[in-house]
Short mmCIF file of C-alpha atoms in Angstrom, two decimals:
data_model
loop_
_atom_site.label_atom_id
_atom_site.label_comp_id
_atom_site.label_asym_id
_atom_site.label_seq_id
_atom_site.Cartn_x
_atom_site.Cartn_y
_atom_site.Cartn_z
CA UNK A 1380 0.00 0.00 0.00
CA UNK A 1381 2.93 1.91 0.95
CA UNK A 1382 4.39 1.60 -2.80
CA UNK A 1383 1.65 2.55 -4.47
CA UNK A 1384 0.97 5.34 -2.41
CA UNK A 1385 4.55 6.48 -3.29
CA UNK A 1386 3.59 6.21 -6.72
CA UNK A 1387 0.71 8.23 -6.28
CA UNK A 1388 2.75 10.80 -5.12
CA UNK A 1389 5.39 11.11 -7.62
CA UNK A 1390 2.68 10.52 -10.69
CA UNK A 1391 4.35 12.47 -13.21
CA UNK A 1392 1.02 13.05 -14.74
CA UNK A 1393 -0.09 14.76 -11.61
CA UNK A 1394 2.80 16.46 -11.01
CA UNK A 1395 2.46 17.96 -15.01
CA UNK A 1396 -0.22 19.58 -14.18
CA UNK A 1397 0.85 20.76 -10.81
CA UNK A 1398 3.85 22.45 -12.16
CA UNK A 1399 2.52 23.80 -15.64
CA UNK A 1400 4.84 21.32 -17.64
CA UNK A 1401 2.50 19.71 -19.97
CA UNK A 1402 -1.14 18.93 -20.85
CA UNK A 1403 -2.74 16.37 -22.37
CA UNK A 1404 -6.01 17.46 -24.18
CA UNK A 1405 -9.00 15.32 -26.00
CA UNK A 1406 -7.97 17.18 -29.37
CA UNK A 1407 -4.63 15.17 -30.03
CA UNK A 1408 -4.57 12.14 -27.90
CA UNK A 1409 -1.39 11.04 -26.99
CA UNK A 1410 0.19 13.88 -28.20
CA UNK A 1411 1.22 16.54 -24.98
CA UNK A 1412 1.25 19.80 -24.91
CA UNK A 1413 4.25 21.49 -23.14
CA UNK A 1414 3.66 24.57 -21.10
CA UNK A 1415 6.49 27.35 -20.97
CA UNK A 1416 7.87 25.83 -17.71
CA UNK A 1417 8.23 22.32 -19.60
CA UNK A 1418 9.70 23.93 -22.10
CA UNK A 1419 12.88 24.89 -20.00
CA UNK A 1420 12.85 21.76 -18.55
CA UNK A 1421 12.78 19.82 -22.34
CA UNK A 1422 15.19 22.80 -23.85
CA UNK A 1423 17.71 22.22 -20.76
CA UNK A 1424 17.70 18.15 -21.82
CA UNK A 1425 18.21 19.33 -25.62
CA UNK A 1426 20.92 21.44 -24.98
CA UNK A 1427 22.95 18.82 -23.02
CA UNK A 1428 22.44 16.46 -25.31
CA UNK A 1429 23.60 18.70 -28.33
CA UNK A 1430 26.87 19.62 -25.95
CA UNK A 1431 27.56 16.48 -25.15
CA UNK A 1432 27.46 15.08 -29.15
CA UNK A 1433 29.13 17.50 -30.71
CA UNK A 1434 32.30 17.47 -28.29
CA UNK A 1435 31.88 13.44 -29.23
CA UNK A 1436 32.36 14.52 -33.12
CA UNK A 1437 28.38 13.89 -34.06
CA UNK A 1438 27.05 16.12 -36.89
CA UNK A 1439 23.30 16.98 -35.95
CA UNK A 1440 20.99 16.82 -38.61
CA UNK A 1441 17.33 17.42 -39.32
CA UNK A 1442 15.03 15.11 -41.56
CA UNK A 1443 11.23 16.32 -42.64
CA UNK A 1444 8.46 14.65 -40.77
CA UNK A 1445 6.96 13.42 -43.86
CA UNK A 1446 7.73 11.18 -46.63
CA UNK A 1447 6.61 9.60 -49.99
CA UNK A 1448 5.33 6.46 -49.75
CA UNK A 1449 7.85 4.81 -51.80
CA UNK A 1450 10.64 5.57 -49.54
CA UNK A 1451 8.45 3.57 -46.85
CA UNK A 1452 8.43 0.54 -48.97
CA UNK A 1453 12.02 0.74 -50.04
CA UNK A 1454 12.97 0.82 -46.36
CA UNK A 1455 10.64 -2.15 -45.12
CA UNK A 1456 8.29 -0.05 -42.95
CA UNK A 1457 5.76 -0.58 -45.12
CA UNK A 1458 5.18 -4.03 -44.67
CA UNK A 1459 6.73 -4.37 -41.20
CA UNK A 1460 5.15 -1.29 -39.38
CA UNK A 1461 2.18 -0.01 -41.44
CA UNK A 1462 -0.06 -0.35 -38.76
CA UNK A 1463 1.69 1.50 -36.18
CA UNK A 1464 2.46 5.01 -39.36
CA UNK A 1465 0.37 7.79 -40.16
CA UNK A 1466 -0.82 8.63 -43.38
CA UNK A 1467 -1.67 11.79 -45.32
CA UNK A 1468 -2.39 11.93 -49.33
CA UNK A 1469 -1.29 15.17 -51.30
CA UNK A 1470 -1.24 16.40 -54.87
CA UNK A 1471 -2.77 12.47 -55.52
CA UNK A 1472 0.84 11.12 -53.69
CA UNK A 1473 0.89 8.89 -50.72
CA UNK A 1474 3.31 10.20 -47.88
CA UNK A 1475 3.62 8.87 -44.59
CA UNK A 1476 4.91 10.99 -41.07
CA UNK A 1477 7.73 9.55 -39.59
CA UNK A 1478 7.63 6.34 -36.95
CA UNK A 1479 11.34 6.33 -37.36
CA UNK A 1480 14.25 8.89 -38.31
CA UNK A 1481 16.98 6.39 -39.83
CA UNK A 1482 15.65 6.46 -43.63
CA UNK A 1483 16.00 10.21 -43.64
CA UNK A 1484 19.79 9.58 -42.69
CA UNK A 1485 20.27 7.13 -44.86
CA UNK A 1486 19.55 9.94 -48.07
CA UNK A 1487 21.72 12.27 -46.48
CA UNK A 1488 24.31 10.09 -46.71
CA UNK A 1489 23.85 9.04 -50.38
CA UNK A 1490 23.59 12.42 -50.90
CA UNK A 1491 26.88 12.92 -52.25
CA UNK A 1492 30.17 10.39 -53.04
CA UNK A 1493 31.93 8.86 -49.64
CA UNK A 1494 35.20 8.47 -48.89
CA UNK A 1495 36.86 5.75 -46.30
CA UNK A 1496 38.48 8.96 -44.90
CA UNK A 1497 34.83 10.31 -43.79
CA UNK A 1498 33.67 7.02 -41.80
CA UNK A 1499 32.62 6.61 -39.10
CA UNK A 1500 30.18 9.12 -40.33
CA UNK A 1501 28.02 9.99 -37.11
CA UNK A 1502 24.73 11.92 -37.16
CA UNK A 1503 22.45 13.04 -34.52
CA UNK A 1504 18.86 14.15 -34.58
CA UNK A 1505 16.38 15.30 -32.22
CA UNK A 1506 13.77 13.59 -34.64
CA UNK A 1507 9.91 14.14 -34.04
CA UNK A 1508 8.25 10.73 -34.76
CA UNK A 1509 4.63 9.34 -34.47
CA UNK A 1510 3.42 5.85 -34.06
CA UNK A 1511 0.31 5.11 -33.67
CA UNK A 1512 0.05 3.32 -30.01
CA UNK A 1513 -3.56 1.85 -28.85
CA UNK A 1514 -5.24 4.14 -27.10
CA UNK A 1515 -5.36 1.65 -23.76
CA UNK A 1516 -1.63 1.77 -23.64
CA UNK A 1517 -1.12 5.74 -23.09
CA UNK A 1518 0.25 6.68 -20.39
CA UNK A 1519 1.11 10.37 -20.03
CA UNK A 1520 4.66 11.17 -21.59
CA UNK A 1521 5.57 7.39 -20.60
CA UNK A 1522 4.24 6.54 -23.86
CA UNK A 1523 2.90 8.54 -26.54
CA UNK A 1524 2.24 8.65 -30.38
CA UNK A 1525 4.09 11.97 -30.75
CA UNK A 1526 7.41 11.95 -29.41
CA UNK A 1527 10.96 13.87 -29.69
CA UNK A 1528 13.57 10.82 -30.57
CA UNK A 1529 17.29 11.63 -29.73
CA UNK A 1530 19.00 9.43 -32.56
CA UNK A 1531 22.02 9.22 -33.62
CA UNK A 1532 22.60 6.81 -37.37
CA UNK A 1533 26.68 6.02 -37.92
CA UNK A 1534 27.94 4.50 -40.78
CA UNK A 1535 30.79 2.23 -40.45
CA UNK A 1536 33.30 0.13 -41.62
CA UNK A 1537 33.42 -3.21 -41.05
CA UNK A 1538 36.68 -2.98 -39.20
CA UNK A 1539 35.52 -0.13 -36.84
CA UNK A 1540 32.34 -1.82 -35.41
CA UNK A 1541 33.25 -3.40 -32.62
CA UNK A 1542 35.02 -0.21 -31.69
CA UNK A 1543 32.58 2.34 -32.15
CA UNK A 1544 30.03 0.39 -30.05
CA UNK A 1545 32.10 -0.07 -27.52
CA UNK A 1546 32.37 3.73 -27.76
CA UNK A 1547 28.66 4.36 -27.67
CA UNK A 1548 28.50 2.21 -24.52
CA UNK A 1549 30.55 4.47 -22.63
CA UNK A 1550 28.89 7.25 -24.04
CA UNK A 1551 25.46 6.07 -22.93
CA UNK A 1552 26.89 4.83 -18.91
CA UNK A 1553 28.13 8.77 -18.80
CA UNK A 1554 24.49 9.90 -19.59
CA UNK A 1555 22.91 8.49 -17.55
CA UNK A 1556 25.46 8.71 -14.39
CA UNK A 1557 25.02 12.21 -15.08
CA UNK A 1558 21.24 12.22 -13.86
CA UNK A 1559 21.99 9.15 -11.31
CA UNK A 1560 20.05 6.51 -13.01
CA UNK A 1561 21.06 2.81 -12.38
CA UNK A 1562 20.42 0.78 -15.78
CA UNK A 1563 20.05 -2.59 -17.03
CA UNK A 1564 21.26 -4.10 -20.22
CA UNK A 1565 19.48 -6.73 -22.33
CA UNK A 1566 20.50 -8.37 -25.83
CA UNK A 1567 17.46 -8.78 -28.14
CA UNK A 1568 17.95 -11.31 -30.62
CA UNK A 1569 15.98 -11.56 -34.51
CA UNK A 1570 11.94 -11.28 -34.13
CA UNK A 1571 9.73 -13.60 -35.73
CA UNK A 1572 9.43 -10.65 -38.71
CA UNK A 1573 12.59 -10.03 -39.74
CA UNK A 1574 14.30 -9.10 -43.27
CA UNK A 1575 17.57 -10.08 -44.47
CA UNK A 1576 19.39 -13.81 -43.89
CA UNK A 1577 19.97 -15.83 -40.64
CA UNK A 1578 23.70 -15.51 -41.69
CA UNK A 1579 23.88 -11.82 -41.42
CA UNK A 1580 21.86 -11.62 -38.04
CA UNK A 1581 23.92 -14.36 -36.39
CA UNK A 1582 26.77 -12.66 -37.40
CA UNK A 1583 25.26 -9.13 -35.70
CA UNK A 1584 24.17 -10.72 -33.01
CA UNK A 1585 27.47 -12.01 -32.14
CA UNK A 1586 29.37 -8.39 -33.06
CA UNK A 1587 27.09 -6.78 -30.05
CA UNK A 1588 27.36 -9.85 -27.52
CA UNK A 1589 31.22 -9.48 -28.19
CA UNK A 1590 31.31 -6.08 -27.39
CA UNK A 1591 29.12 -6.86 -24.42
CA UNK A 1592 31.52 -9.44 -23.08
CA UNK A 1593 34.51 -7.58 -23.80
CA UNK A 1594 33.61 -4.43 -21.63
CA UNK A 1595 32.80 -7.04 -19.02
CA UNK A 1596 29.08 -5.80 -18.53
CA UNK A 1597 25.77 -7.75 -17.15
CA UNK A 1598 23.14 -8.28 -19.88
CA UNK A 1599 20.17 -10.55 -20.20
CA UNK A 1600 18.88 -12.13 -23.56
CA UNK A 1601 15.79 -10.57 -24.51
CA UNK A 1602 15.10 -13.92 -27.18
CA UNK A 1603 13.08 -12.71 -30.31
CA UNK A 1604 13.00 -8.84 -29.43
CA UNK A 1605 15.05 -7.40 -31.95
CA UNK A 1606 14.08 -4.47 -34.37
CA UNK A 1607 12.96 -5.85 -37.90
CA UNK A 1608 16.34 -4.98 -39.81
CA UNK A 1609 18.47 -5.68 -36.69
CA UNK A 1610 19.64 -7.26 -32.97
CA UNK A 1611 19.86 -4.49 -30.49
CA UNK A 1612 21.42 -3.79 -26.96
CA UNK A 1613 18.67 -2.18 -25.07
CA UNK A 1614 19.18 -0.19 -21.95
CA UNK A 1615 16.66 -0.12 -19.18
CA UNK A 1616 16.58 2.84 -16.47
CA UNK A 1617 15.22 1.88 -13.00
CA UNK A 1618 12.94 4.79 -11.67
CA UNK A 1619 12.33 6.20 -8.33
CA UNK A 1620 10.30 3.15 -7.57
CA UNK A 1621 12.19 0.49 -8.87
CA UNK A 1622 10.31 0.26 -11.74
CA UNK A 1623 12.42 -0.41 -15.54
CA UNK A 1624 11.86 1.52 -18.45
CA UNK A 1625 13.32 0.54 -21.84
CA UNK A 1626 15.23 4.08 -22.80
CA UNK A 1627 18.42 3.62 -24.94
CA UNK A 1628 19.70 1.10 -27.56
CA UNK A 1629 22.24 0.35 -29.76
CA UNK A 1630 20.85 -1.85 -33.11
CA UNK A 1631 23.21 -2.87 -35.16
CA UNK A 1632 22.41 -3.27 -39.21
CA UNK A 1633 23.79 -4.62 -42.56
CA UNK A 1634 20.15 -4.56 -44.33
CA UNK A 1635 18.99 -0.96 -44.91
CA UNK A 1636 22.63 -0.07 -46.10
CA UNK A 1637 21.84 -2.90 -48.88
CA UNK A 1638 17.89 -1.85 -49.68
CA UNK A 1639 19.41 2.04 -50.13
CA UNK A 1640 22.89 0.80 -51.68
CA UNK A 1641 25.09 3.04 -49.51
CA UNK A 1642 28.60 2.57 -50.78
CA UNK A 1643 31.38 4.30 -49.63
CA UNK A 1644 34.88 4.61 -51.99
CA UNK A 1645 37.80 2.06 -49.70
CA UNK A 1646 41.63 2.41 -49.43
CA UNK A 1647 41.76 0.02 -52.29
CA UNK A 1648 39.74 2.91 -54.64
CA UNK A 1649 36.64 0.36 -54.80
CA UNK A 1650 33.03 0.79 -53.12
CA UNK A 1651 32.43 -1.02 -50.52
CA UNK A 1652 28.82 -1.04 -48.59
CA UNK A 1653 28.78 0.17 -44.95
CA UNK A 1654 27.41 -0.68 -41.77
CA UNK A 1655 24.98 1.25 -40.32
CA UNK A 1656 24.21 1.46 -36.41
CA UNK A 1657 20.89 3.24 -34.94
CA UNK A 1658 21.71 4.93 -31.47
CA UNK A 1659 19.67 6.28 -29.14
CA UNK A 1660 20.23 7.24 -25.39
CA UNK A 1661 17.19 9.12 -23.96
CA UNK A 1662 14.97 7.19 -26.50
CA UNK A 1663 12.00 9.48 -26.14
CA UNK A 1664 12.87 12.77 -24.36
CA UNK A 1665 9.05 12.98 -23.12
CA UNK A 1666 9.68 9.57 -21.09
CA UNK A 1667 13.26 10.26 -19.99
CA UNK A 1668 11.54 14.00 -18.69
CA UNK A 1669 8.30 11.95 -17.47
CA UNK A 1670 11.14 9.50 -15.56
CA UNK A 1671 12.79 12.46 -14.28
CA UNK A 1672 9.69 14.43 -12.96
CA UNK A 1673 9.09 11.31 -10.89
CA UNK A 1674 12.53 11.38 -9.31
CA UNK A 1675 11.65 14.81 -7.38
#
């Protein structure tokens, strides 16, 4: 009784309103609002984050919220996340808003010739996305269907995987000891919808679980969990109360590089495809703020 008391309490939902951060209104469910006084709170995350990428040699970026349909297909989401997009139709073309930011990098990168010399090529966005959640499983900025992603898309060499994740773990544990959160770590393997070959995913799977050995940190398998195109490394903040909320991850990719033929130009003066890896450390900066507010 205690507990949920407690919970009571800290409900960032009541404590929204109580401070004039957000609103949630009947006209856009799911969607907040954010009152000025959110606003420094969300601008004061933003900034950080910006800070703290750009001394780490990111590039920020910024992708449109809406796309033609036939970028959709090309990328898989399609088929493999059409129920969960948004839809709009104009000038007699299908376009869809973004559930995800990674095709968007994907044409800024083939946007002009690569070199080896450029890669790892890093970008970071503070992407707006909407999926559409079922209305039973909104909860405040805990989960939403419009939300602020803080991704970051690298493309790789071969060589320089294992490396760079193992760099992006660090980079994540320094977040989040930053704002005192203790974390979990789970591995989740191919889904039961996948694209590409059970080759290529073993071999993914096993990159990440290397790194994960290697820097000697606790993880459990999360069996059949992974993103469509990839195997991830999820990270998992405990709240005030104990309670674990799926926040950052690391996914790992050879398949979208192949359906949008990235090449870059190698040492040896021939193209060579890249890998890409989708990064993400607050994972929605409405629940990482919602987490927060509940830690007063």
């Amino acid at each position: 009784m205690s507990k949920q008391m407690e919970a009571e309490k800290r409900n960032h939902q009541k404590l929204g309103q109580e401070l004039e951060l957000f609103m949630s209104m009947e006209e856009a469910p799911g969607m907040p609002f954010f009152l000025p006084n959110g606003m420094i709170v969300r601008n004061e995350l933003e900034n950080y984050w910006k800070q703290k990428h750009y001394k780490a040699g990111y590039q920020e970026i910024k992708t449109p919220i809406m796309m033609k349909q036939e970028l959709w297909e090309q990328s898989g989401h399609w088929e493999h996340y059409h129920e969960n997009m948004y839809f709009s139709n104009v000038d007699k073309q299908n376009y869809a808003i973004k559930p995800m930011n990674c095709p968007g990098a994907i044409l800024l990168f083939n946007s002009k010739r690569r070199s080896y010399r450029e890669l790892p090529v890093r970008y970071a966005e503070l992407g707006l996305v909407h999926r559409h959640e079922l209305s039973g499983s909104l909860n405040g900025l805990l989960r939403v269907r419009s939300f602020t992603q803080d991704d970051a898309h690298l493309f790789v060499e071969l060589s320089q995987i294992e490396a760079e994740i193992s760099r992006i773990l660090a980079f994540i544990h320094d977040f989040y000891s930053h704002f005192g959160f203790d974390y979990k770590v789970e591995l989740s393997t191919r889904p039961e919808k996948f694209m590409g070959d059970i080759e290529t995913w073993n071999q993914a799977e096993k990159s990440l679980q290397s790194v994960l050995i290697e820097k000697g940190l606790d993880y459990q398998v999360n069996e059949g969990d992974g993103a469509f195109y990839g195997p991830k490394i999820d990270f998992h903040i405990l709240d005030s109360l104990g309670r674990s909320w799926q926040c950052g991850t690391v996914q790992l990719d050879f398949l979208m590089p192949e359906k949008f033929d990235c090449m870059y130009i190698g040492e040896d003066n021939k193209p060579h495809r890249p890998v890409m890896i989708h990064r993400a450390i607050y994972g929605s900066v409405e629940r990482f703020m919602a987490i927060l507010i509940e830690q007063l």
